Coordinates of N, CA and C in Angstrom, one line a residue:
X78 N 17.3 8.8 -55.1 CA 16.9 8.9 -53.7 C 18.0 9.6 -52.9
X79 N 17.7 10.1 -51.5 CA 19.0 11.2 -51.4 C 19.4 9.8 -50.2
X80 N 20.7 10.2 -49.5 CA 21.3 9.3 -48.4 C 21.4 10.2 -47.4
X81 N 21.1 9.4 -46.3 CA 21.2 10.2 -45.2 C 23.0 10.8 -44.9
X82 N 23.0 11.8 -43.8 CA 24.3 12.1 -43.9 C 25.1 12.0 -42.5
X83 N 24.0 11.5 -41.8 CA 24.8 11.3 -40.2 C 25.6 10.3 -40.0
X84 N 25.8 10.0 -39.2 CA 27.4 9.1 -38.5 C 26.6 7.7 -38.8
X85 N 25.8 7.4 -39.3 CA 25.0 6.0 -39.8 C 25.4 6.2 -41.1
X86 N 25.5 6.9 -42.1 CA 25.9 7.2 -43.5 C 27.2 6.6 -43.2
X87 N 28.1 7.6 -42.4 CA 29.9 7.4 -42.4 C 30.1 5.6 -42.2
X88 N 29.3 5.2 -40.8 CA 29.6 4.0 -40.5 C 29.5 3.1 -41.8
X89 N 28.2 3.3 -42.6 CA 27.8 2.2 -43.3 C 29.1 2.2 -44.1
X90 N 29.5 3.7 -44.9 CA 30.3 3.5 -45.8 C 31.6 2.9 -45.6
X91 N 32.2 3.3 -44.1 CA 33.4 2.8 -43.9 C 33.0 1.0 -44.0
X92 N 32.0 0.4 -43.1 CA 31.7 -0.6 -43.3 C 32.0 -1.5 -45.1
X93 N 31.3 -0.4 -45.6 CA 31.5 -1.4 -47.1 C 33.1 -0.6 -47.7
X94 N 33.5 0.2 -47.4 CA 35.1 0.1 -48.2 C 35.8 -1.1 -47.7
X95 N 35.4 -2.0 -46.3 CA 36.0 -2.9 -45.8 C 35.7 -3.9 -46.9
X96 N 34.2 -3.8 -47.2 CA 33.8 -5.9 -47.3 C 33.0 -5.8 -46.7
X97 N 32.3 -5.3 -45.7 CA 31.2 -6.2 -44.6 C 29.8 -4.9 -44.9
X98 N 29.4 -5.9 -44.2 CA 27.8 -5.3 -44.6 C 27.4 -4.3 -43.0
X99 N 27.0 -3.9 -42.8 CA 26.3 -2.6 -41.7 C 25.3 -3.6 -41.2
X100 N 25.1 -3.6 -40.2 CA 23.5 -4.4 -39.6 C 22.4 -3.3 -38.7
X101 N 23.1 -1.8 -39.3 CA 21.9 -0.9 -38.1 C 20.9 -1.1 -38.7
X102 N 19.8 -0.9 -38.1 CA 18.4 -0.7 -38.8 C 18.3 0.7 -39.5
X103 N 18.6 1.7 -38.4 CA 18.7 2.8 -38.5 C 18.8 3.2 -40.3
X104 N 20.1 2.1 -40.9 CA 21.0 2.7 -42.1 C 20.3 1.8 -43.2
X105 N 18.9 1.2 -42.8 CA 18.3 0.6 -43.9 C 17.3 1.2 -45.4
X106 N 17.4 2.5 -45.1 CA 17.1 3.3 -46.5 C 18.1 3.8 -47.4
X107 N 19.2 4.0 -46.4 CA 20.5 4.1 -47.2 C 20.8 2.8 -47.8
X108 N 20.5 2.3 -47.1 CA 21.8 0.3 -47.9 C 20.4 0.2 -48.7
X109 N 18.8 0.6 -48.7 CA 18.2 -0.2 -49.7 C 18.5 0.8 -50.8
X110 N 19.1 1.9 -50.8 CA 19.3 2.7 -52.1 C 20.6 2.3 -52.7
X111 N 21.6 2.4 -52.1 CA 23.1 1.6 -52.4 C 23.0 0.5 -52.9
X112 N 22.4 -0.6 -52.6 CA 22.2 -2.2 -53.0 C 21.9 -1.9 -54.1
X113 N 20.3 -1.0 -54.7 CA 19.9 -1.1 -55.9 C 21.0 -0.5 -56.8
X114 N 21.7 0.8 -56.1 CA 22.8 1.0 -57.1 C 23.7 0.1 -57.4
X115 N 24.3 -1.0 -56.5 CA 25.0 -1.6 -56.4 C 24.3 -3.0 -57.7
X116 N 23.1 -3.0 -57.9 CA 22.5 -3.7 -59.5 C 22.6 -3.2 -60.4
X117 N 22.4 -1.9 -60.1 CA 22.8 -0.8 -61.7 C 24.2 -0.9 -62.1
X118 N 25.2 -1.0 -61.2 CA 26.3 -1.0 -61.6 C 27.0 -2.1 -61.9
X119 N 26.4 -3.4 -61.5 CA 26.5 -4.6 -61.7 C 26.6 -4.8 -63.2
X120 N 25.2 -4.6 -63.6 CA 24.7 -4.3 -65.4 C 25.6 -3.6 -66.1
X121 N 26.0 -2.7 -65.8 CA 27.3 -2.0 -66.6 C 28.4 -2.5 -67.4
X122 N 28.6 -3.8 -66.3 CA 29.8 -3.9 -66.3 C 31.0 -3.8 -66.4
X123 N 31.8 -3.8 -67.4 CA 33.3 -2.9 -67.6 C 33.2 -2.2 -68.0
X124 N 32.2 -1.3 -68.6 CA 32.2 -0.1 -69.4 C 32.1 0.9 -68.5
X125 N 32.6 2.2 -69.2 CA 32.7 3.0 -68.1 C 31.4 3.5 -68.6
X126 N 31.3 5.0 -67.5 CA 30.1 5.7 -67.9 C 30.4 7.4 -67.2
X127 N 29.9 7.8 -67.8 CA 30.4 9.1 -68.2 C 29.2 10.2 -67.3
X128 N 29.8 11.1 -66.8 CA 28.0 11.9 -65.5 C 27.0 12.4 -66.5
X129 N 27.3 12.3 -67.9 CA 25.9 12.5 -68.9 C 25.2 11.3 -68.9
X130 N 25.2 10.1 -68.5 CA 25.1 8.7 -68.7 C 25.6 8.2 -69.8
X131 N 25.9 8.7 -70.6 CA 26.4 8.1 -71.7 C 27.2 7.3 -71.8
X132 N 27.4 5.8 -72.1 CA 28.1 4.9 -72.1 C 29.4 4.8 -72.8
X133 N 30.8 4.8 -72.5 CA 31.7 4.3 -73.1 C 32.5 3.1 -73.8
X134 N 33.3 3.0 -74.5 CA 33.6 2.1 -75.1 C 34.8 1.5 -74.1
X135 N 35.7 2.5 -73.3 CA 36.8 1.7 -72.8 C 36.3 1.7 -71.4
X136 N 37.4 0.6 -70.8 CA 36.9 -0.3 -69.7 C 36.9 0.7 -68.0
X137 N 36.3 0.4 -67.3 CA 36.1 1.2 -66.1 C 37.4 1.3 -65.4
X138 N 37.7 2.1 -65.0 CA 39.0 2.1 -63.6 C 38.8 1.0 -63.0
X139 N 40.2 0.4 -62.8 CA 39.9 -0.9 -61.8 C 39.8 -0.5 -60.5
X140 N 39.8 0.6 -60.2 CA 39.3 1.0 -58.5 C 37.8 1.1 -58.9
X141 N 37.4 1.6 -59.6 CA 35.7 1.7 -59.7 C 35.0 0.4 -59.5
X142 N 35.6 -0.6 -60.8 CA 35.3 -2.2 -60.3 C 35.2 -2.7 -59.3
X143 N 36.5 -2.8 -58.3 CA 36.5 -3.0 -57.4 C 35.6 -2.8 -56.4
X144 N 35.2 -1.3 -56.5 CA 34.4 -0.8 -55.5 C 32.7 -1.2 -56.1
X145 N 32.6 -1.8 -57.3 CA 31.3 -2.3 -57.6 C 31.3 -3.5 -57.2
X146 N 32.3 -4.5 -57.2 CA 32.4 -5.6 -56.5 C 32.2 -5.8 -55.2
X147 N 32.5 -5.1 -54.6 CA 31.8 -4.7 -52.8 C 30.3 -4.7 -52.9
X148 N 30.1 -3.5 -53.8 CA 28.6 -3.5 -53.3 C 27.9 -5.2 -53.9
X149 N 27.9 -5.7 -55.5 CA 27.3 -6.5 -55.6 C 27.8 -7.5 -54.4
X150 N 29.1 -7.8 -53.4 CA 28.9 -8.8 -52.1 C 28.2 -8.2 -51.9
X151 N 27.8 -7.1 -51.1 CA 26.9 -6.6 -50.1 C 25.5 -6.9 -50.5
X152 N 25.3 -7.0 -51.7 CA 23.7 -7.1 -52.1 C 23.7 -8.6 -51.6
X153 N 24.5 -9.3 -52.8 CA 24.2 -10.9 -52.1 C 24.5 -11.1 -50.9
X154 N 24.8 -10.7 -50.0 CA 24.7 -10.9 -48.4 C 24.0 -10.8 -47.7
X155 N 23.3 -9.4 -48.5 CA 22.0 -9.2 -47.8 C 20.6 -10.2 -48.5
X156 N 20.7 -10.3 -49.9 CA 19.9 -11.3 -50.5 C 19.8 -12.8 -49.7
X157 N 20.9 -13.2 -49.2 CA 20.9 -14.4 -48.5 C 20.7 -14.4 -47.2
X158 N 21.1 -13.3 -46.8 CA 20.2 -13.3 -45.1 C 18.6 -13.2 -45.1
X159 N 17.9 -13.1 -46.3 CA 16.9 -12.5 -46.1 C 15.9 -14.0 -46.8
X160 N 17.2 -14.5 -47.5 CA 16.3 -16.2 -47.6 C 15.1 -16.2 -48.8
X161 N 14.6 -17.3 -48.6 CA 13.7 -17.8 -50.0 C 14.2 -18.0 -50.9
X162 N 13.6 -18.9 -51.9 CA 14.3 -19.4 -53.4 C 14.7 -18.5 -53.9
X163 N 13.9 -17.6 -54.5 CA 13.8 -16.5 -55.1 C 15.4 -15.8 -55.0
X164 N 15.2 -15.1 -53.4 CA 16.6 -14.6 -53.0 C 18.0 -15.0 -53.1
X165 N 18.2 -16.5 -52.8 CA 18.7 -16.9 -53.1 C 19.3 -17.2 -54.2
X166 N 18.5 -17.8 -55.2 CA 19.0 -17.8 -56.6 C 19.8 -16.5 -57.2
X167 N 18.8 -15.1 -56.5 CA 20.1 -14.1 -57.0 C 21.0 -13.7 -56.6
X168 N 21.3 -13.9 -55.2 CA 22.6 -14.0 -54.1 C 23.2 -15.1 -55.3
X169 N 23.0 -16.0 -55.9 CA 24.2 -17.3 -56.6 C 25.1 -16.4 -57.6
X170 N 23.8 -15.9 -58.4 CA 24.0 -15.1 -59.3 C 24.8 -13.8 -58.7
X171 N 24.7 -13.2 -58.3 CA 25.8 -11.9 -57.6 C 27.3 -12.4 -57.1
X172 N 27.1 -13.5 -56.4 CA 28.5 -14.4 -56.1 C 29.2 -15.0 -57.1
X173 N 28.3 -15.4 -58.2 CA 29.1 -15.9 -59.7 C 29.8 -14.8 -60.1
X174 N 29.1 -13.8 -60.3 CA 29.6 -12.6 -60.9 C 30.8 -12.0 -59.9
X175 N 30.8 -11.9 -58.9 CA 32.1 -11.1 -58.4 C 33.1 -12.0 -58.1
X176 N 32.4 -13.1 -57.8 CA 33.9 -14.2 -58.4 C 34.6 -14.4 -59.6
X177 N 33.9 -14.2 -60.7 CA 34.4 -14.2 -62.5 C 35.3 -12.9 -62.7
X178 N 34.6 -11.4 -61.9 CA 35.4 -10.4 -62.1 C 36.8 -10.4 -61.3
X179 N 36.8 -10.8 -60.0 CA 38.3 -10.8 -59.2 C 39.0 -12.2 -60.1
X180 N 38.4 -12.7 -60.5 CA 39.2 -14.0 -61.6 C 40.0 -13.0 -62.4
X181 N 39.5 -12.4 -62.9 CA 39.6 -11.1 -64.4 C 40.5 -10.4 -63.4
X182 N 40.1 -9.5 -62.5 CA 41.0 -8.5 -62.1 C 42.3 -8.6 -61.3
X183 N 42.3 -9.9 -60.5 CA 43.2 -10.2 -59.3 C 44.1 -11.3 -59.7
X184 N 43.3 -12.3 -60.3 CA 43.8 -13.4 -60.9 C 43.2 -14.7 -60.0
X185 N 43.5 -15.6 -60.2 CA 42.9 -17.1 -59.9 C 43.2 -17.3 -58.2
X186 N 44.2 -17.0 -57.7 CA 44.8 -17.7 -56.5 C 45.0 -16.2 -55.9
X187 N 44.7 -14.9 -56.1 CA 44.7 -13.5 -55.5 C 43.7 -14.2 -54.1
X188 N 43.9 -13.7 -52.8 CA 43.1 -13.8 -51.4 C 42.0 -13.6 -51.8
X189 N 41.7 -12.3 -52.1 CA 40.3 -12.3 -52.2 C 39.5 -12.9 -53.1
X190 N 40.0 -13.1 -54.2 CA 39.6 -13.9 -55.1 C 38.7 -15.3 -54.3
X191 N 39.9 -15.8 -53.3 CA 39.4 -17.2 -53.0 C 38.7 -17.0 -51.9
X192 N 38.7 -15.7 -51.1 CA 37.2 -15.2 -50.7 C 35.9 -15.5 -51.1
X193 N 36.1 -14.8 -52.6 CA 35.1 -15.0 -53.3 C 34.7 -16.6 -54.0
X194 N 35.1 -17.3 -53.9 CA 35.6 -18.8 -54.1 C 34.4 -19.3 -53.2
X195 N 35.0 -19.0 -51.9 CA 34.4 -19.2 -50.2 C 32.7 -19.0 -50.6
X196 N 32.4 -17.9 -50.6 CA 31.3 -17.5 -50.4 C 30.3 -18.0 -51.2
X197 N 30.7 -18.4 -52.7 CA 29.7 -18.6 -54.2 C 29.6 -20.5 -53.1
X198 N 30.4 -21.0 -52.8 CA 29.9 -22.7 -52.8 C 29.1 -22.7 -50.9
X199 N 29.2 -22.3 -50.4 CA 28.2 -21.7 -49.0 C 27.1 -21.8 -49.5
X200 N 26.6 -20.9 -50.7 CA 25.3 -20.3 -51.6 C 24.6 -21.8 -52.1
X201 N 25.7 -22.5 -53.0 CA 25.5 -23.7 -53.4 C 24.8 -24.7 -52.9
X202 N 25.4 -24.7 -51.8 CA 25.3 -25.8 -50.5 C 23.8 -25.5 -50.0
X203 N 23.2 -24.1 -49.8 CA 22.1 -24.1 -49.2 C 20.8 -24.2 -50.4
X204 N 21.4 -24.2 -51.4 CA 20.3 -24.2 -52.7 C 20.9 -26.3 -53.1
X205 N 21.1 -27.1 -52.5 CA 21.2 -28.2 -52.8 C 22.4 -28.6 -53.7
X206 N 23.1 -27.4 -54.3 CA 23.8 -27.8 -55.4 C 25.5 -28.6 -54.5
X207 N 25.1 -29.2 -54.0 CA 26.5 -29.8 -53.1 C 27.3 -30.2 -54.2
X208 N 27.0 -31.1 -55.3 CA 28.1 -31.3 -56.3 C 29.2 -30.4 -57.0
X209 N 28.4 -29.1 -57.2 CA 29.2 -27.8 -57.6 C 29.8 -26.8 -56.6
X210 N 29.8 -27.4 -55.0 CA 30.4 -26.5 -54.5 C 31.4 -27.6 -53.7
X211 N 31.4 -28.5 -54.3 CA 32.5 -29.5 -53.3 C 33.8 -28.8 -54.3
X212 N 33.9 -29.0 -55.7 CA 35.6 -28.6 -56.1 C 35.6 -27.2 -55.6
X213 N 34.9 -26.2 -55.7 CA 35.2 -24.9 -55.1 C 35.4 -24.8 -54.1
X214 N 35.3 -25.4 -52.9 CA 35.9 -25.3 -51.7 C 37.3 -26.1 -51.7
X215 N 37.2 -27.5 -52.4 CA 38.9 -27.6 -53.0 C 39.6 -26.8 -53.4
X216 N 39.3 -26.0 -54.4 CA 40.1 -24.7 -54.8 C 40.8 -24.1 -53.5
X217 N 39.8 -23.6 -53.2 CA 40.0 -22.7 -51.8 C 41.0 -23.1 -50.9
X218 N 40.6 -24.6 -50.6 CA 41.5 -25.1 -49.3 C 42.9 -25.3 -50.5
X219 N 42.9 -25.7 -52.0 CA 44.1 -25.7 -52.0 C 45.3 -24.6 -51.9
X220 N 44.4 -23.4 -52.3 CA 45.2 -22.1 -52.3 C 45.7 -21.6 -51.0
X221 N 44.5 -21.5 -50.0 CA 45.1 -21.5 -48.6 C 46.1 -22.4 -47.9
X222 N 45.9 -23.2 -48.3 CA 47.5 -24.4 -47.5 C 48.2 -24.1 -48.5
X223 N 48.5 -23.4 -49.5 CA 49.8 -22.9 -50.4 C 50.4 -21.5 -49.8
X224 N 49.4 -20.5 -49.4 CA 49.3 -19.1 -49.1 C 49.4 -19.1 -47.8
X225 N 48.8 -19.5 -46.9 CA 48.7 -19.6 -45.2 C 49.2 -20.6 -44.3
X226 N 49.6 -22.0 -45.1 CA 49.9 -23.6 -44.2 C 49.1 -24.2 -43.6
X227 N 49.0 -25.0 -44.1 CA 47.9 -26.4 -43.9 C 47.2 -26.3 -42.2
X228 N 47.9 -25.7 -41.2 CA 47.4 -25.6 -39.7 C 47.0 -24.1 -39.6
X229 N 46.7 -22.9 -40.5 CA 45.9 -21.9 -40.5 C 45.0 -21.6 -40.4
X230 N 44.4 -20.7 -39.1 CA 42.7 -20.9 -39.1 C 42.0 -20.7 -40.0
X231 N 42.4 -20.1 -41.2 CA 41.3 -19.9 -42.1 C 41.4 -21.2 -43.0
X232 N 42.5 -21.7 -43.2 CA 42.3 -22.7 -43.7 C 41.6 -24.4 -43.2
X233 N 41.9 -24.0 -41.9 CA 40.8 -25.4 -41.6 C 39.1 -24.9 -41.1
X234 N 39.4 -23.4 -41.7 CA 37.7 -23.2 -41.7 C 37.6 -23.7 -42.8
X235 N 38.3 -23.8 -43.9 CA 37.8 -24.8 -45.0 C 37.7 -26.5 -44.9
X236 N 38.4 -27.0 -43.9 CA 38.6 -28.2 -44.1 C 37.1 -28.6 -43.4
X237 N 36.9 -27.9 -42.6 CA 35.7 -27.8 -41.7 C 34.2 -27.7 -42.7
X238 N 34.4 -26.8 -43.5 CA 33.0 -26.7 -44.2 C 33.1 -27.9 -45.1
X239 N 34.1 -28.2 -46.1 CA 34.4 -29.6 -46.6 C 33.7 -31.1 -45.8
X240 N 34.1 -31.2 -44.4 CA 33.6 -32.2 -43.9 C 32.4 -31.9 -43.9
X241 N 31.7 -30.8 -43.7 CA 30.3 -30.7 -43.4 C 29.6 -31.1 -44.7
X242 N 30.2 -30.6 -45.5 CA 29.6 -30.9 -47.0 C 29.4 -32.5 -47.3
X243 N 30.9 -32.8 -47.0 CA 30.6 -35.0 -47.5 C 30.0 -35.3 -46.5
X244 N 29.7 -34.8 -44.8 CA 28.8 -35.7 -44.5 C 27.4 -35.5 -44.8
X245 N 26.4 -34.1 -45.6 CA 25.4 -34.1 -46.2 C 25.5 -35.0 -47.5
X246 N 26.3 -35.2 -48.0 CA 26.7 -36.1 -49.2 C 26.7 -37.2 -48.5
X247 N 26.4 -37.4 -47.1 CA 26.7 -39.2 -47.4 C 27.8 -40.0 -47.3
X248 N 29.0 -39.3 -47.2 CA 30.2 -39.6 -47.3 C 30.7 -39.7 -46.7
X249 N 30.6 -40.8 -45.4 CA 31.0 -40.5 -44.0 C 32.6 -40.5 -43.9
X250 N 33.2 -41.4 -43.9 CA 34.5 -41.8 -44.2 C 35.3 -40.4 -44.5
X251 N 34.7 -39.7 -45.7 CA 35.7 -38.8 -45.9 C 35.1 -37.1 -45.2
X252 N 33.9 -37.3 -44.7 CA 33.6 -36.2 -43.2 C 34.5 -36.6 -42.1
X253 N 34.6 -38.0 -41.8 CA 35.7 -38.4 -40.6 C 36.8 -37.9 -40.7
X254 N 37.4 -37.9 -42.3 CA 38.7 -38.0 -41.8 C 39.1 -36.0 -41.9
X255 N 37.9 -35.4 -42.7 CA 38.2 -33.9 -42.5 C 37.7 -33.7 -41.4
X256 N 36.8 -33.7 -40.5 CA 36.3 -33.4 -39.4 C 37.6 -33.7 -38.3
X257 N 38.4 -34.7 -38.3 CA 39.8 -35.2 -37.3 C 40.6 -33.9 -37.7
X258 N 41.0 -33.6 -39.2 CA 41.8 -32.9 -39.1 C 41.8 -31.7 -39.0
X259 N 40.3 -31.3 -38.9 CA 40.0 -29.8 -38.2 C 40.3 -29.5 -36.9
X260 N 39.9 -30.7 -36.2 CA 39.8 -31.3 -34.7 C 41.5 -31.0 -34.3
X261 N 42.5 -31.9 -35.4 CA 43.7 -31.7 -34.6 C 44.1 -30.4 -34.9
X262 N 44.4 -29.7 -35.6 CA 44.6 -28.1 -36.1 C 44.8 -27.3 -35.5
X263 N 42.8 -27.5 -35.0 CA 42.4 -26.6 -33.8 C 43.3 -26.7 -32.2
X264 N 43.0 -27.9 -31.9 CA 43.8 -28.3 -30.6 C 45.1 -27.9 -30.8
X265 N 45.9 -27.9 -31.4 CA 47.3 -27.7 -32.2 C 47.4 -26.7 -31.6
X266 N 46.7 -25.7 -31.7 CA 46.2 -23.9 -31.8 C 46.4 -23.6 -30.8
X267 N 45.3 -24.5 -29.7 CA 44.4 -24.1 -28.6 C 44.6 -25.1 -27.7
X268 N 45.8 -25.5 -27.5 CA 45.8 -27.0 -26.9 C 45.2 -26.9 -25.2
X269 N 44.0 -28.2 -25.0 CA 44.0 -28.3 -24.5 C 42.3 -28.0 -24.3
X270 N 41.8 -27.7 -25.4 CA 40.4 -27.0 -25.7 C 39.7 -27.9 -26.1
X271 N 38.7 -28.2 -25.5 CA 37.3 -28.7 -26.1 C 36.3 -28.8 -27.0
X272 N 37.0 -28.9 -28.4 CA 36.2 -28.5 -29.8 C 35.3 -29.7 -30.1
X273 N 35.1 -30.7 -29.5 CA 34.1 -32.0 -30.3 C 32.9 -30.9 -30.7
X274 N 32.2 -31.4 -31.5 CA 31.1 -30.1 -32.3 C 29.9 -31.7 -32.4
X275 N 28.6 -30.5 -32.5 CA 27.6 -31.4 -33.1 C 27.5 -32.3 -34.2
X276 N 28.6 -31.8 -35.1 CA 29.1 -32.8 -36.2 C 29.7 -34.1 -36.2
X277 N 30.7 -33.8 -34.9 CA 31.4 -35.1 -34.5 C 30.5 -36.0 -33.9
X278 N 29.6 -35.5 -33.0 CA 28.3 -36.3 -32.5 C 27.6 -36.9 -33.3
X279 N 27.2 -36.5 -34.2 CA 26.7 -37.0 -35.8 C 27.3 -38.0 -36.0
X280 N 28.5 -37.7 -36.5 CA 29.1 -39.0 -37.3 C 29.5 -40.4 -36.2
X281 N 29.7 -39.9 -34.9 CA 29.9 -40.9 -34.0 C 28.6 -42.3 -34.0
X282 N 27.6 -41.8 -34.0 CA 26.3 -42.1 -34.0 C 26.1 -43.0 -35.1
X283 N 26.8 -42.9 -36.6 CA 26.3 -43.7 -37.5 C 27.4 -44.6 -37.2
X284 N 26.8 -45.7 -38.4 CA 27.6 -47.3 -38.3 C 29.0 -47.3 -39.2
X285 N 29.7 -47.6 -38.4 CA 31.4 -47.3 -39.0 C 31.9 -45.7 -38.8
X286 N 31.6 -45.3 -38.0 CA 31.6 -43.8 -37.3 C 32.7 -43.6 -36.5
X287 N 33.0 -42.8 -36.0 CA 33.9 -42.8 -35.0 C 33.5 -43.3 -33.9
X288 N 34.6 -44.0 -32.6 CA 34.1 -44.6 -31.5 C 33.4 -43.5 -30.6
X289 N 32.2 -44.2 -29.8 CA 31.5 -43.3 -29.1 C 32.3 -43.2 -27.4
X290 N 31.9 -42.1 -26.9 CA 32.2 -42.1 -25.5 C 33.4 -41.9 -25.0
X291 N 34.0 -41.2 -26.2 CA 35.5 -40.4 -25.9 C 35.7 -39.4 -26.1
X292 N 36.8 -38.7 -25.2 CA 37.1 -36.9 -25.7 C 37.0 -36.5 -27.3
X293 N 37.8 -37.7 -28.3 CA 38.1 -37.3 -29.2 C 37.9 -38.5 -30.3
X294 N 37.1 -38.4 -31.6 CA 36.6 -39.3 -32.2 C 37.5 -40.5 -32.7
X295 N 37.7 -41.6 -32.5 CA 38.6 -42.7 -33.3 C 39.2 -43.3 -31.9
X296 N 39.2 -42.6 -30.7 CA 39.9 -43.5 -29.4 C 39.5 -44.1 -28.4
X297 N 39.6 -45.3 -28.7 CA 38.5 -46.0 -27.9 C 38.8 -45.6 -26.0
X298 N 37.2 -45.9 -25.6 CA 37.2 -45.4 -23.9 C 37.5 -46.3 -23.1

């Protein structure tokens, strides 16, 4: 299929050497031809391939990987924005896989790596699998409080999805006590800021919850 070549082409592509996906409409025959290449290339794997097609025996440039690792995110991004079982199960499947290869390429505790950490247990969580994405967001948060420090926003964006996760699990107690420590982090940050969330509301509400009818959950009014 040919790609278009205007300033929607440039944008899309600078967009994916980043990591992020394009949202024009405009650039949606382009991204639906890229995405499928971005399956063909998936299947290949490490092998390289040659402009006859002919497959080789030694392993691809790790810049070529890399740049096939973009696109298979980009496909599952777009697979999960677009929803249903179906989709989703192969968004899991695309997020396993570029998480196994930055394992291979970057190593265990490499950033992006735990990017890719980030994004496979999100997938989890919306397909019911809460039990297999609770240790992967442990991973995550433990690498970030090693790499960034325990009061880093990106790190209590993990402590934050964590609480969200034990309180769908049921597990109030240990949603309280992640949800406080997102709570203090943030204010830390922002002091003086208003973060109680519909979460905190939630948990206030059940029995042995945080006390109701205060700025901040646990103090009584």
């Amino acid at each position: 299929p040919s790609r278009s070549t205007g300033a929607c082409s440039m944008g899309a592509r600078s967009s994916l050497a980043r990591g992020t996906r394009t949202r024009s409409p405009s650039c949606t025959p382009w991204l639906r031809w890229l995405t499928s290449r971005a399956s063909w290339l998936m299947l290949s794997g490490s092998t390289g391939v040659h402009s006859t097609g002919a497959r080789s025996a030694s392993p691809a440039p790790h810049s070529y990987r890399m740049n096939t690792l973009i696109y298979a995110h980009n496909l599952a991004g777009l697979l999960e924005e677009q929803g249903g079982q179906g989709r989703l199960v192969e968004a899991e499947t695309l997020y396993r896989h570029v998480l196994g290869e930055r394992e291979t390429l970057l190593g265990a505790s490499h950033p992006d790596t735990l990017d890719a950490a980030h994004y496979l247990p999100k997938m989890l969580n919306k397909l019911d699998k809460r039990d297999e994405a609770e240790p992967l967001y442990r991973r995550v948060l433990d690498g970030r409080e090693e790499q960034l420090g325990a009061r880093h926003t990106d790190t209590l964006t993990i402590v934050h999805a964590l609480a969200a996760l034990a309180d769908k699990q049921g597990k109030l107690a240990d949603a309280e006590r992640l949800y406080r420590r997102a709570l203090d982090g943030r204010e830390e940050r922002e002091p003086g800021a208003t973060l109680i969330s519909h979460e905190h509301a939630h948990l206030c509400a059940q029995p042995g919850g945080a006390a109701r009818g205060t700025g901040r959950p646990g103090q009584a009014g």
